[in-house]
mmCIF file of C-alpha atoms and ligand atoms in Angstrom:
data_model
loop_
_atom_site.group_PDB
_atom_site.id
_atom_site.type_symbol
_atom_site.label_atom_id
_atom_site.label_comp_id
_atom_site.label_asym_id
_atom_site.label_seq_id
_atom_site.Cartn_x
_atom_site.Cartn_y
_atom_site.Cartn_z
ATOM 1 C CA MET A 81 43.493 42.665 280.093
ATOM 2 C CA ILE A 82 41.678 43.658 282.976
ATOM 3 C CA PRO A 83 37.862 42.712 283.018
ATOM 4 C CA PRO A 84 35.474 45.585 283.696
ATOM 5 C CA LYS A 85 33.574 45.403 287.101
ATOM 6 C CA PRO A 86 29.931 45.630 287.009
ATOM 7 C CA GLN A 87 28.612 49.007 285.987
ATOM 8 C CA GLN A 88 28.633 52.099 288.682
ATOM 9 C CA PHE A 89 27.113 55.350 288.470
ATOM 10 C CA ALA A 90 29.222 57.262 290.828
ATOM 11 C CA SER A 91 30.592 59.638 288.004
ATOM 12 C CA ASP A 92 29.629 60.264 284.466
ATOM 13 C CA ASN A 93 33.233 59.912 283.951
ATOM 14 C CA TYR A 94 33.156 56.288 284.987
ATOM 15 C CA ALA A 95 31.788 55.700 280.934
ATOM 16 C CA GLY A 96 34.319 54.176 278.293
ATOM 17 C CA ILE A 97 34.648 55.874 274.994
ATOM 18 C CA CYS A 98 31.337 56.232 272.885
ATOM 19 C CA PRO A 99 31.382 54.289 269.370
ATOM 20 C CA GLU A 100 31.556 57.550 267.549
ATOM 21 C CA ALA A 101 34.232 58.721 268.976
ATOM 22 C CA TRP A 102 36.435 55.813 268.966
ATOM 23 C CA ALA A 103 35.636 55.414 265.070
ATOM 24 C CA ALA A 104 36.722 58.778 264.513
ATOM 25 C CA THR A 105 40.100 58.419 266.482
ATOM 26 C CA GLN A 106 40.746 55.491 264.343
ATOM 27 C CA ALA A 107 39.790 57.205 261.269
ATOM 28 C CA ALA A 108 42.222 60.064 262.208
ATOM 29 C CA ASN A 109 45.232 57.549 263.002
ATOM 30 C CA ALA A 110 45.672 56.901 259.500
ATOM 31 C CA GLY A 111 48.921 58.175 258.299
ATOM 32 C CA SER A 112 50.662 61.259 259.316
ATOM 33 C CA MET A 113 49.601 64.780 259.546
ATOM 34 C CA PRO A 114 50.494 68.048 260.814
ATOM 35 C CA ALA A 115 51.056 68.598 264.518
ATOM 36 C CA TYR A 116 49.804 71.327 266.976
ATOM 37 C CA GLY A 117 46.345 71.755 265.145
ATOM 38 C CA GLU A 118 47.490 72.202 261.460
ATOM 39 C CA ASP A 119 45.875 68.977 260.827
ATOM 40 C CA PRO A 120 42.586 68.786 258.691
ATOM 41 C CA TRP A 121 40.641 66.800 261.474
ATOM 42 C CA THR A 122 41.026 69.685 263.721
ATOM 43 C CA ALA A 123 39.856 72.263 260.972
ATOM 44 C CA ARG A 124 36.500 69.886 260.089
ATOM 45 C CA ALA A 125 35.784 69.927 263.912
ATOM 46 C CA ALA A 126 36.134 73.671 264.416
ATOM 47 C CA ASP A 127 33.788 73.837 261.485
ATOM 48 C CA ALA A 128 31.424 71.147 262.876
ATOM 49 C CA PHE A 129 30.858 73.451 266.194
ATOM 50 C CA ARG A 130 30.323 76.501 263.755
ATOM 51 C CA THR A 131 27.741 74.698 262.039
ATOM 52 C CA LEU A 132 26.169 73.121 265.077
ATOM 53 C CA PHE A 133 26.133 76.682 266.392
ATOM 54 C CA ASP A 134 25.070 78.531 263.251
ATOM 55 C CA LYS A 135 27.945 80.675 264.038
ATOM 56 C CA THR A 136 30.383 81.042 261.019
ATOM 57 C CA ASP A 137 32.830 83.115 263.018
ATOM 58 C CA ALA A 138 33.048 81.399 266.196
ATOM 59 C CA GLN A 139 36.654 80.852 267.490
ATOM 60 C CA VAL A 140 36.970 77.267 268.464
ATOM 61 C CA PHE A 141 39.574 75.894 270.533
ATOM 62 C CA PHE A 142 40.392 72.635 272.262
ATOM 63 C CA ALA A 143 41.708 71.749 275.662
ATOM 64 C CA PHE A 144 42.485 68.429 277.591
ATOM 65 C CA ASN A 145 39.896 68.967 280.619
ATOM 66 C CA GLY A 146 37.251 71.040 281.748
ATOM 67 C CA THR A 147 39.075 72.494 284.359
ATOM 68 C CA ALA A 148 41.755 74.022 281.892
ATOM 69 C CA ALA A 149 38.976 75.220 279.483
ATOM 70 C CA ASN A 150 37.050 77.006 282.450
ATOM 71 C CA ALA A 151 40.517 78.523 283.820
ATOM 72 C CA LEU A 152 41.682 79.386 280.618
ATOM 73 C CA ALA A 153 38.529 80.805 279.504
ATOM 74 C CA LEU A 154 38.024 82.966 282.526
ATOM 75 C CA ALA A 155 41.440 84.359 282.548
ATOM 76 C CA SER A 156 41.025 85.688 278.747
ATOM 77 C CA LEU A 157 38.250 87.584 280.418
ATOM 78 C CA CYS A 158 40.446 89.210 282.891
ATOM 79 C CA GLN A 159 43.097 90.931 284.473
ATOM 80 C CA SER A 160 44.537 89.818 287.394
ATOM 81 C CA TYR A 161 42.635 92.579 289.671
ATOM 82 C CA HIS A 162 39.664 91.137 288.168
ATOM 83 C CA SER A 163 36.955 89.351 289.796
ATOM 84 C CA VAL A 164 34.034 86.744 288.861
ATOM 85 C CA ILE A 165 30.933 86.256 289.981
ATOM 86 C CA CYS A 166 29.868 82.320 290.385
ATOM 87 C CA ALA A 167 27.133 80.167 292.251
ATOM 88 C CA ALA A 168 28.652 78.901 295.665
ATOM 89 C CA SER A 169 28.343 75.161 293.964
ATOM 90 C CA ALA A 170 29.947 76.181 291.005
ATOM 91 C CA HIS A 171 32.493 73.650 289.963
ATOM 92 C CA VAL A 172 35.248 76.466 289.491
ATOM 93 C CA GLU A 173 34.819 77.258 292.912
ATOM 94 C CA THR A 174 34.638 74.001 294.616
ATOM 95 C CA ASP A 175 36.229 71.348 292.080
ATOM 96 C CA GLU A 176 39.479 73.127 290.134
ATOM 97 C CA CYS A 177 42.012 73.602 293.233
ATOM 98 C CA GLY A 178 42.129 77.453 291.999
ATOM 99 C CA ALA A 179 42.860 77.020 288.798
ATOM 100 C CA PRO A 180 40.899 79.891 287.460
ATOM 101 C CA GLU A 181 42.679 82.191 290.016
ATOM 102 C CA PHE A 182 46.283 80.388 289.268
ATOM 103 C CA PHE A 183 45.925 80.803 285.101
ATOM 104 C CA SER A 184 44.441 84.629 286.026
ATOM 105 C CA ASN A 185 47.273 85.241 288.180
ATOM 106 C CA GLY A 186 44.772 86.160 290.960
ATOM 107 C CA SER A 187 41.484 87.269 289.514
ATOM 108 C CA LYS A 188 38.876 86.730 292.397
ATOM 109 C CA LEU A 189 35.938 84.399 292.376
ATOM 110 C CA LEU A 190 33.030 86.039 294.144
ATOM 111 C CA VAL A 191 30.789 83.427 295.236
ATOM 112 C CA ALA A 192 27.313 84.072 295.441
ATOM 113 C CA PRO A 193 25.067 82.420 298.029
ATOM 114 C CA THR A 194 22.401 80.376 295.891
ATOM 115 C CA GLU A 195 18.858 78.341 297.082
ATOM 116 C CA ASN A 196 19.526 75.838 294.034
ATOM 117 C CA GLY A 197 22.628 76.140 292.677
ATOM 118 C CA LYS A 198 21.479 78.703 290.040
ATOM 119 C CA LEU A 199 22.857 82.346 289.936
ATOM 120 C CA THR A 200 20.146 84.885 289.650
ATOM 121 C CA PRO A 201 19.948 88.488 288.119
ATOM 122 C CA ALA A 202 19.482 89.865 291.786
ATOM 123 C CA ALA A 203 22.291 88.212 293.008
ATOM 124 C CA VAL A 204 24.494 89.048 290.340
ATOM 125 C CA ARG A 205 23.491 92.821 291.038
ATOM 126 C CA ALA A 206 24.150 92.414 294.487
ATOM 127 C CA LEU A 207 27.692 91.382 294.306
ATOM 128 C CA ALA A 208 28.487 93.563 291.421
ATOM 129 C CA THR A 209 27.472 96.774 292.445
ATOM 130 C CA GLY A 210 27.768 96.236 296.278
ATOM 131 C CA ARG A 211 31.325 97.746 295.888
ATOM 132 C CA SER A 212 33.077 99.970 293.199
ATOM 133 C CA ASP A 213 35.953 101.579 295.298
ATOM 134 C CA ILE A 214 39.501 101.154 294.356
ATOM 135 C CA HIS A 215 39.924 98.621 297.159
ATOM 136 C CA PHE A 216 37.781 95.650 296.092
ATOM 137 C CA PRO A 217 38.497 93.580 292.779
ATOM 138 C CA LYS A 218 36.874 94.988 289.903
ATOM 139 C CA VAL A 219 33.794 92.709 288.419
ATOM 140 C CA ARG A 220 34.437 91.601 285.059
ATOM 141 C CA ALA A 221 32.586 88.262 284.300
ATOM 142 C CA VAL A 222 29.786 85.943 285.590
ATOM 143 C CA THR A 223 29.912 82.254 284.925
ATOM 144 C CA ILE A 224 27.068 80.314 285.198
ATOM 145 C CA THR A 225 26.859 76.237 284.984
ATOM 146 C CA GLN A 226 24.638 74.607 282.765
ATOM 147 C CA PRO A 227 23.196 71.946 283.735
ATOM 148 C CA THR A 228 24.185 73.230 287.250
ATOM 149 C CA GLU A 229 26.570 70.510 289.426
ATOM 150 C CA THR A 230 23.356 69.533 291.016
ATOM 151 C CA GLY A 231 21.769 68.523 287.952
ATOM 152 C CA GLN A 232 19.439 71.244 286.953
ATOM 153 C CA VAL A 233 19.061 73.341 283.985
ATOM 154 C CA TYR A 234 18.760 77.146 283.387
ATOM 155 C CA ALA A 235 15.582 77.969 281.083
ATOM 156 C CA LEU A 236 16.661 80.165 278.038
ATOM 157 C CA ASP A 237 14.821 82.727 279.787
ATOM 158 C CA GLU A 238 16.961 82.827 283.010
ATOM 159 C CA ILE A 239 19.683 82.902 280.802
ATOM 160 C CA ARG A 240 18.700 86.138 278.937
ATOM 161 C CA ALA A 241 17.752 87.770 282.002
ATOM 162 C CA LEU A 242 21.351 86.794 283.521
ATOM 163 C CA SER A 243 22.881 88.187 280.329
ATOM 164 C CA ALA A 244 20.752 91.126 280.060
ATOM 165 C CA THR A 245 22.131 92.089 283.984
ATOM 166 C CA CYS A 246 25.511 91.753 282.712
ATOM 167 C CA ARG A 247 25.228 93.600 279.579
ATOM 168 C CA ASP A 248 23.455 96.496 281.596
ATOM 169 C CA LEU A 249 26.648 95.757 284.184
ATOM 170 C CA GLY A 250 29.218 95.648 281.497
ATOM 171 C CA LEU A 251 30.107 92.114 282.233
ATOM 172 C CA ARG A 252 30.944 89.026 280.254
ATOM 173 C CA LEU A 253 29.145 85.928 280.437
ATOM 174 C CA HIS A 254 30.790 82.649 280.542
ATOM 175 C CA MET A 255 29.213 79.104 280.365
ATOM 176 C CA ASP A 256 30.297 75.805 281.904
ATOM 177 C CA GLY A 257 28.979 73.366 279.684
ATOM 178 C CA ALA A 258 30.712 70.213 281.074
ATOM 179 C CA ARG A 259 27.186 68.837 280.539
ATOM 180 C CA PHE A 260 26.072 71.397 277.880
ATOM 181 C CA ALA A 261 24.742 68.271 275.380
ATOM 182 C CA ASN A 262 22.514 67.129 278.712
ATOM 183 C CA ALA A 263 21.141 70.711 279.093
ATOM 184 C CA CYS A 264 20.131 70.625 275.224
ATOM 185 C CA ALA A 265 19.008 67.357 275.327
ATOM 186 C CA SER A 266 16.510 68.520 278.695
ATOM 187 C CA LEU A 267 15.279 71.903 276.848
ATOM 188 C CA GLY A 268 15.240 70.635 273.485
ATOM 189 C CA CYS A 269 16.541 73.929 272.263
ATOM 190 C CA SER A 270 19.241 74.440 269.719
ATOM 191 C CA PRO A 271 22.763 75.268 270.696
ATOM 192 C CA ALA A 272 22.597 78.719 269.322
ATOM 193 C CA ASP A 273 19.604 79.485 271.627
ATOM 194 C CA MET A 274 21.235 78.365 274.885
ATOM 195 C CA THR A 275 24.272 80.413 274.161
ATOM 196 C CA TRP A 276 24.928 83.562 272.005
ATOM 197 C CA ARG A 277 21.291 84.030 271.060
ATOM 198 C CA ALA A 278 20.843 84.286 274.781
ATOM 199 C CA GLY A 279 23.814 86.127 275.295
ATOM 200 C CA VAL A 280 26.597 84.116 276.227
ATOM 201 C CA ASP A 281 29.792 85.411 275.077
ATOM 202 C CA LEU A 282 31.787 81.860 275.883
ATOM 203 C CA LEU A 283 31.490 78.346 276.193
ATOM 204 C CA CYS A 284 33.283 75.609 277.305
ATOM 205 C CA PHE A 285 31.659 72.650 275.949
ATOM 206 C CA GLY A 286 32.077 69.272 277.752
ATOM 207 C CA GLY A 287 33.385 66.482 275.615
ATOM 208 C CA THR A 288 34.402 64.095 277.926
ATOM 209 C CA LYS A 289 31.541 63.471 280.107
ATOM 210 C CA ASN A 290 29.584 63.293 276.566
ATOM 211 C CA GLY A 291 31.405 60.350 275.302
ATOM 212 C CA MET A 292 35.046 60.905 274.412
ATOM 213 C CA ALA A 293 38.026 59.769 276.124
ATOM 214 C CA ALA A 294 39.237 63.537 277.062
ATOM 215 C CA GLY A 295 38.706 66.967 275.359
ATOM 216 C CA GLU A 296 36.530 69.949 276.004
ATOM 217 C CA ALA A 297 36.025 72.562 273.428
ATOM 218 C CA ILE A 298 36.260 76.328 274.026
ATOM 219 C CA LEU A 299 33.927 78.584 271.842
ATOM 220 C CA PHE A 300 33.962 82.226 271.613
ATOM 221 C CA PHE A 301 31.157 83.720 270.121
ATOM 222 C CA ASP A 302 32.882 87.294 270.187
ATOM 223 C CA PRO A 303 35.711 86.668 268.137
ATOM 224 C CA ALA A 304 37.470 90.061 269.590
ATOM 225 C CA LEU A 305 37.553 87.903 272.961
ATOM 226 C CA ALA A 306 39.713 85.430 271.360
ATOM 227 C CA GLU A 307 42.605 87.251 270.397
ATOM 228 C CA ASP A 308 45.825 85.949 271.702
ATOM 229 C CA PHE A 309 44.044 82.694 273.083
ATOM 230 C CA GLY A 310 46.059 80.157 271.465
ATOM 231 C CA TYR A 311 49.065 81.394 273.104
ATOM 232 C CA ARG A 312 47.482 81.191 276.376
ATOM 233 C CA CYS A 313 46.545 77.117 275.751
ATOM 234 C CA LYS A 314 49.951 77.156 275.022
ATOM 235 C CA GLN A 315 51.322 78.521 277.611
ATOM 236 C CA ALA A 316 49.425 76.603 280.301
ATOM 237 C CA GLY A 317 50.183 73.039 278.529
ATOM 238 C CA GLN A 318 47.030 72.770 276.543
ATOM 239 C CA LEU A 319 48.319 72.978 273.293
ATOM 240 C CA ALA A 320 48.111 69.275 272.040
ATOM 241 C CA SER A 321 50.966 68.461 269.939
ATOM 242 C CA LYS A 322 49.250 65.481 268.012
ATOM 243 C CA MET A 323 46.217 67.781 267.950
ATOM 244 C CA ARG A 324 43.917 65.592 265.468
ATOM 245 C CA PHE A 325 43.714 63.120 268.179
ATOM 246 C CA LEU A 326 42.196 65.714 270.521
ATOM 247 C CA SER A 327 39.802 67.128 267.964
ATOM 248 C CA ALA A 328 38.670 63.940 265.748
ATOM 249 C CA PRO A 329 36.614 62.558 268.198
ATOM 250 C CA TRP A 330 34.928 65.866 268.057
ATOM 251 C CA VAL A 331 33.955 65.018 264.476
ATOM 252 C CA GLY A 332 32.275 61.802 265.138
ATOM 253 C CA MET A 333 30.726 63.226 268.090
ATOM 254 C CA LEU A 334 28.893 66.120 266.261
ATOM 255 C CA GLU A 335 28.530 65.081 262.645
ATOM 256 C CA GLY A 336 26.405 62.206 263.436
ATOM 257 C CA GLY A 337 24.526 63.845 266.527
ATOM 258 C CA ALA A 338 25.945 61.238 268.994
ATOM 259 C CA TRP A 339 26.498 64.364 271.351
ATOM 260 C CA LEU A 340 22.799 64.685 271.560
ATOM 261 C CA ALA A 341 21.751 61.010 271.266
ATOM 262 C CA ASN A 342 24.390 60.300 273.995
ATOM 263 C CA ALA A 343 23.010 62.962 276.298
ATOM 264 C CA ARG A 344 19.295 62.301 275.656
ATOM 265 C CA HIS A 345 20.085 58.440 276.881
ATOM 266 C CA ALA A 346 22.030 59.646 280.049
ATOM 267 C CA ASN A 347 19.125 62.171 280.956
ATOM 268 C CA ALA A 348 16.348 59.123 280.098
ATOM 269 C CA CYS A 349 18.570 57.328 282.625
ATOM 270 C CA ALA A 350 18.476 59.337 285.233
ATOM 271 C CA GLY A 351 14.680 59.902 284.901
ATOM 272 C CA ARG A 352 14.374 56.172 285.018
ATOM 273 C CA LEU A 353 15.912 55.894 288.395
ATOM 274 C CA ALA A 354 14.122 58.913 290.024
ATOM 275 C CA ALA A 355 10.811 57.876 288.846
ATOM 276 C CA ALA A 356 11.683 54.058 290.303
ATOM 277 C CA VAL A 357 12.591 55.474 293.548
ATOM 278 C CA ALA A 358 10.292 58.114 294.121
ATOM 279 C CA GLY A 359 7.797 58.417 296.996
ATOM 280 C CA LEU A 360 9.776 55.724 299.049
ATOM 281 C CA PRO A 361 10.063 55.972 302.492
ATOM 282 C CA ASP A 362 13.344 57.743 303.815
ATOM 283 C CA TRP A 363 14.435 58.365 300.407
ATOM 284 C CA SER A 364 13.632 61.603 298.735
ATOM 285 C CA ALA A 365 14.886 63.818 295.544
ATOM 286 C CA MET A 366 17.247 66.587 296.811
ATOM 287 C CA PHE A 367 16.889 68.599 293.486
ATOM 288 C CA PRO A 368 14.531 68.279 290.429
ATOM 289 C CA VAL A 369 16.003 65.653 288.078
ATOM 290 C CA GLU A 370 16.341 67.546 284.884
ATOM 291 C CA ALA A 371 19.439 66.258 283.175
ATOM 292 C CA ASN A 372 21.549 63.224 284.038
ATOM 293 C CA ALA A 373 22.322 63.567 287.978
ATOM 294 C CA VAL A 374 20.097 62.152 290.332
ATOM 295 C CA PHE A 375 20.703 63.588 294.152
ATOM 296 C CA LEU A 376 18.861 61.483 297.063
ATOM 297 C CA GLN A 377 18.544 62.230 300.592
ATOM 298 C CA THR A 378 18.329 59.116 303.115
ATOM 299 C CA PRO A 379 19.741 58.325 306.537
ATOM 300 C CA ALA A 380 23.228 57.300 306.777
ATOM 301 C CA ASP A 381 22.135 53.842 307.619
ATOM 302 C CA GLN A 382 20.625 53.653 304.258
ATOM 303 C CA LEU A 383 23.567 54.828 302.642
ATOM 304 C CA ASP A 384 25.585 52.297 304.418
ATOM 305 C CA GLY A 385 23.079 49.542 303.092
ATOM 306 C CA LEU A 386 23.144 50.625 299.585
ATOM 307 C CA ARG A 387 27.198 50.730 299.900
ATOM 308 C CA ALA A 388 27.308 47.273 301.835
ATOM 309 C CA LYS A 389 25.123 46.180 298.472
ATOM 310 C CA GLY A 390 27.959 47.354 296.170
ATOM 311 C CA TRP A 391 26.790 50.410 295.080
ATOM 312 C CA ARG A 392 29.785 53.469 294.794
ATOM 313 C CA PHE A 393 28.230 57.187 295.088
ATOM 314 C CA TYR A 394 29.623 60.446 296.082
ATOM 315 C CA THR A 395 28.033 62.417 299.050
ATOM 316 C CA PHE A 396 29.835 65.850 298.364
ATOM 317 C CA ILE A 397 26.868 67.623 297.782
ATOM 318 C CA GLY A 398 24.723 68.035 300.973
ATOM 319 C CA GLY A 399 25.678 64.521 302.184
ATOM 320 C CA GLY A 400 23.044 62.854 299.859
ATOM 321 C CA ALA A 401 23.985 59.847 297.302
ATOM 322 C CA ARG A 402 24.598 61.329 293.771
ATOM 323 C CA PHE A 403 24.278 59.137 290.801
ATOM 324 C CA MET A 404 25.620 60.104 287.682
ATOM 325 C CA PHE A 405 24.212 58.553 284.049
ATOM 326 C CA ALA A 406 26.550 58.369 280.615
ATOM 327 C CA TRP A 407 26.002 57.131 277.076
ATOM 328 C CA ASP A 408 26.726 53.897 278.127
ATOM 329 C CA SER A 409 24.150 53.693 281.365
ATOM 330 C CA ASP A 410 22.522 50.072 281.275
ATOM 331 C CA PRO A 411 18.850 50.286 282.192
ATOM 332 C CA VAL A 412 19.221 46.768 283.493
ATOM 333 C CA ARG A 413 21.621 48.161 286.036
ATOM 334 C CA VAL A 414 19.985 51.438 286.822
ATOM 335 C CA ASP A 415 16.778 49.189 288.009
ATOM 336 C CA ALA A 416 19.134 46.734 289.902
ATOM 337 C CA LEU A 417 20.168 49.892 291.470
ATOM 338 C CA ALA A 418 16.425 50.980 291.846
ATOM 339 C CA GLU A 419 15.621 47.510 293.512
ATOM 340 C CA ASP A 420 18.302 47.674 295.940
ATOM 341 C CA ILE A 421 17.022 51.077 297.083
ATOM 342 C CA ARG A 422 13.391 49.946 297.287
ATOM 343 C CA SER A 423 14.572 46.615 299.392
ATOM 344 C CA LEU A 424 16.488 49.000 301.840
ATOM 345 C CA SER A 425 13.550 51.283 301.932
ATOM 346 C CA ARG A 426 11.100 48.476 302.559
ATOM 347 C CA ARG A 427 13.426 47.019 305.417
ATOM 348 C CA ALA A 428 13.108 50.906 306.749
ATOM 349 C CA ALA A 429 9.951 51.149 306.700
HETATM 350 C C1 LIG B 529 33.223 67.595 285.451
HETATM 351 C C2 LIG B 529 33.130 69.183 285.464
HETATM 352 C C3 LIG B 529 34.241 70.021 284.910
HETATM 353 C C4 LIG B 529 35.390 69.481 284.256
HETATM 354 O O1 LIG B 529 36.014 68.743 285.174
HETATM 355 P P1 LIG B 529 37.601 67.984 284.782
HETATM 356 O O2 LIG B 529 37.681 66.716 285.382
HETATM 357 O O3 LIG B 529 38.484 69.041 284.639
HETATM 358 O O4 LIG B 529 37.219 67.699 283.392
HETATM 359 C C5 LIG B 529 33.644 71.282 284.642
HETATM 360 N N1 LIG B 529 33.044 71.949 285.205
HETATM 361 C C6 LIG B 529 31.661 70.794 285.664
HETATM 362 C C7 LIG B 529 30.253 71.254 286.363
HETATM 363 C C8 LIG B 529 32.243 69.460 285.719
HETATM 364 O O5 LIG B 529 31.112 68.700 286.297
#
């Protein structure tokens, strides 16, 4: 055994597997079953998604991680000469090592400068209509991250406005939902209202950050778009041979509501930290706290002080400290972090 260290909030991927996903994995381990997704767990997980999204004809696929899910989803919309509009801070642009371009054989990401990490209809329109000549990669799709990499949530009206713009311009709309559950918990809306009823064509629903060991689901709300997608997954090394272990955890997550309970807890922990450090001298929130992320701007010596107290965090977005909360975040540790920040702040003041 390797004993665990005190909990950190550097990433929501530091968390372990939640009990519901773990129990379903164990249940799926009983005996032998067909491979490559031909098993009853995989059928049941896909049905659970169709029920959750109130969409009987949704086509559901499972990939090992979010990078693959996003890259293959976008590749399925594009020919190599197409392009995809995304926000400058989008994970597909900044954190996937060019996977969307690679798996699409060269479809270019067109980066929109944004004020707050959210794409707007105006930004989409400007990029999509700026060039239409043969020398520029033809714009084919838009991808939005819900919630954004900075923890902000697109309101339903904002998604609807973007999808209306997409329809007007003949573009498809993809949603990177690596933290989709956190956005649902934040808005208190149904998964259907946030996706296909708001005009989203294609969703990557994150399981890993929601409490699973691994796995993201790809949902096509327009079944025609899913044609041959299974081949794409297989070619990319994303068809799990023992698929039931990728799909069964989803049954555990979706059927009993753990997906939402986990996200609510994570969001509440982010709110708890944000409230506890609000108004401190030298510390300020960089973005509105709307999901499970808190970004705090502070001078470098304060960051060093916090590290010296043993806390781990990233500063790759805007130089501030990023804290991410997961299903297992312990409120006692959240309070300990807040107290350490407060004590540093007092010393500086
Ligand atoms: C974590 C994350 C992903 C998926 O990342 P993987 O490490 O490949 O699972 C995708 N999009 C966003 C916004 C993320 O935060």
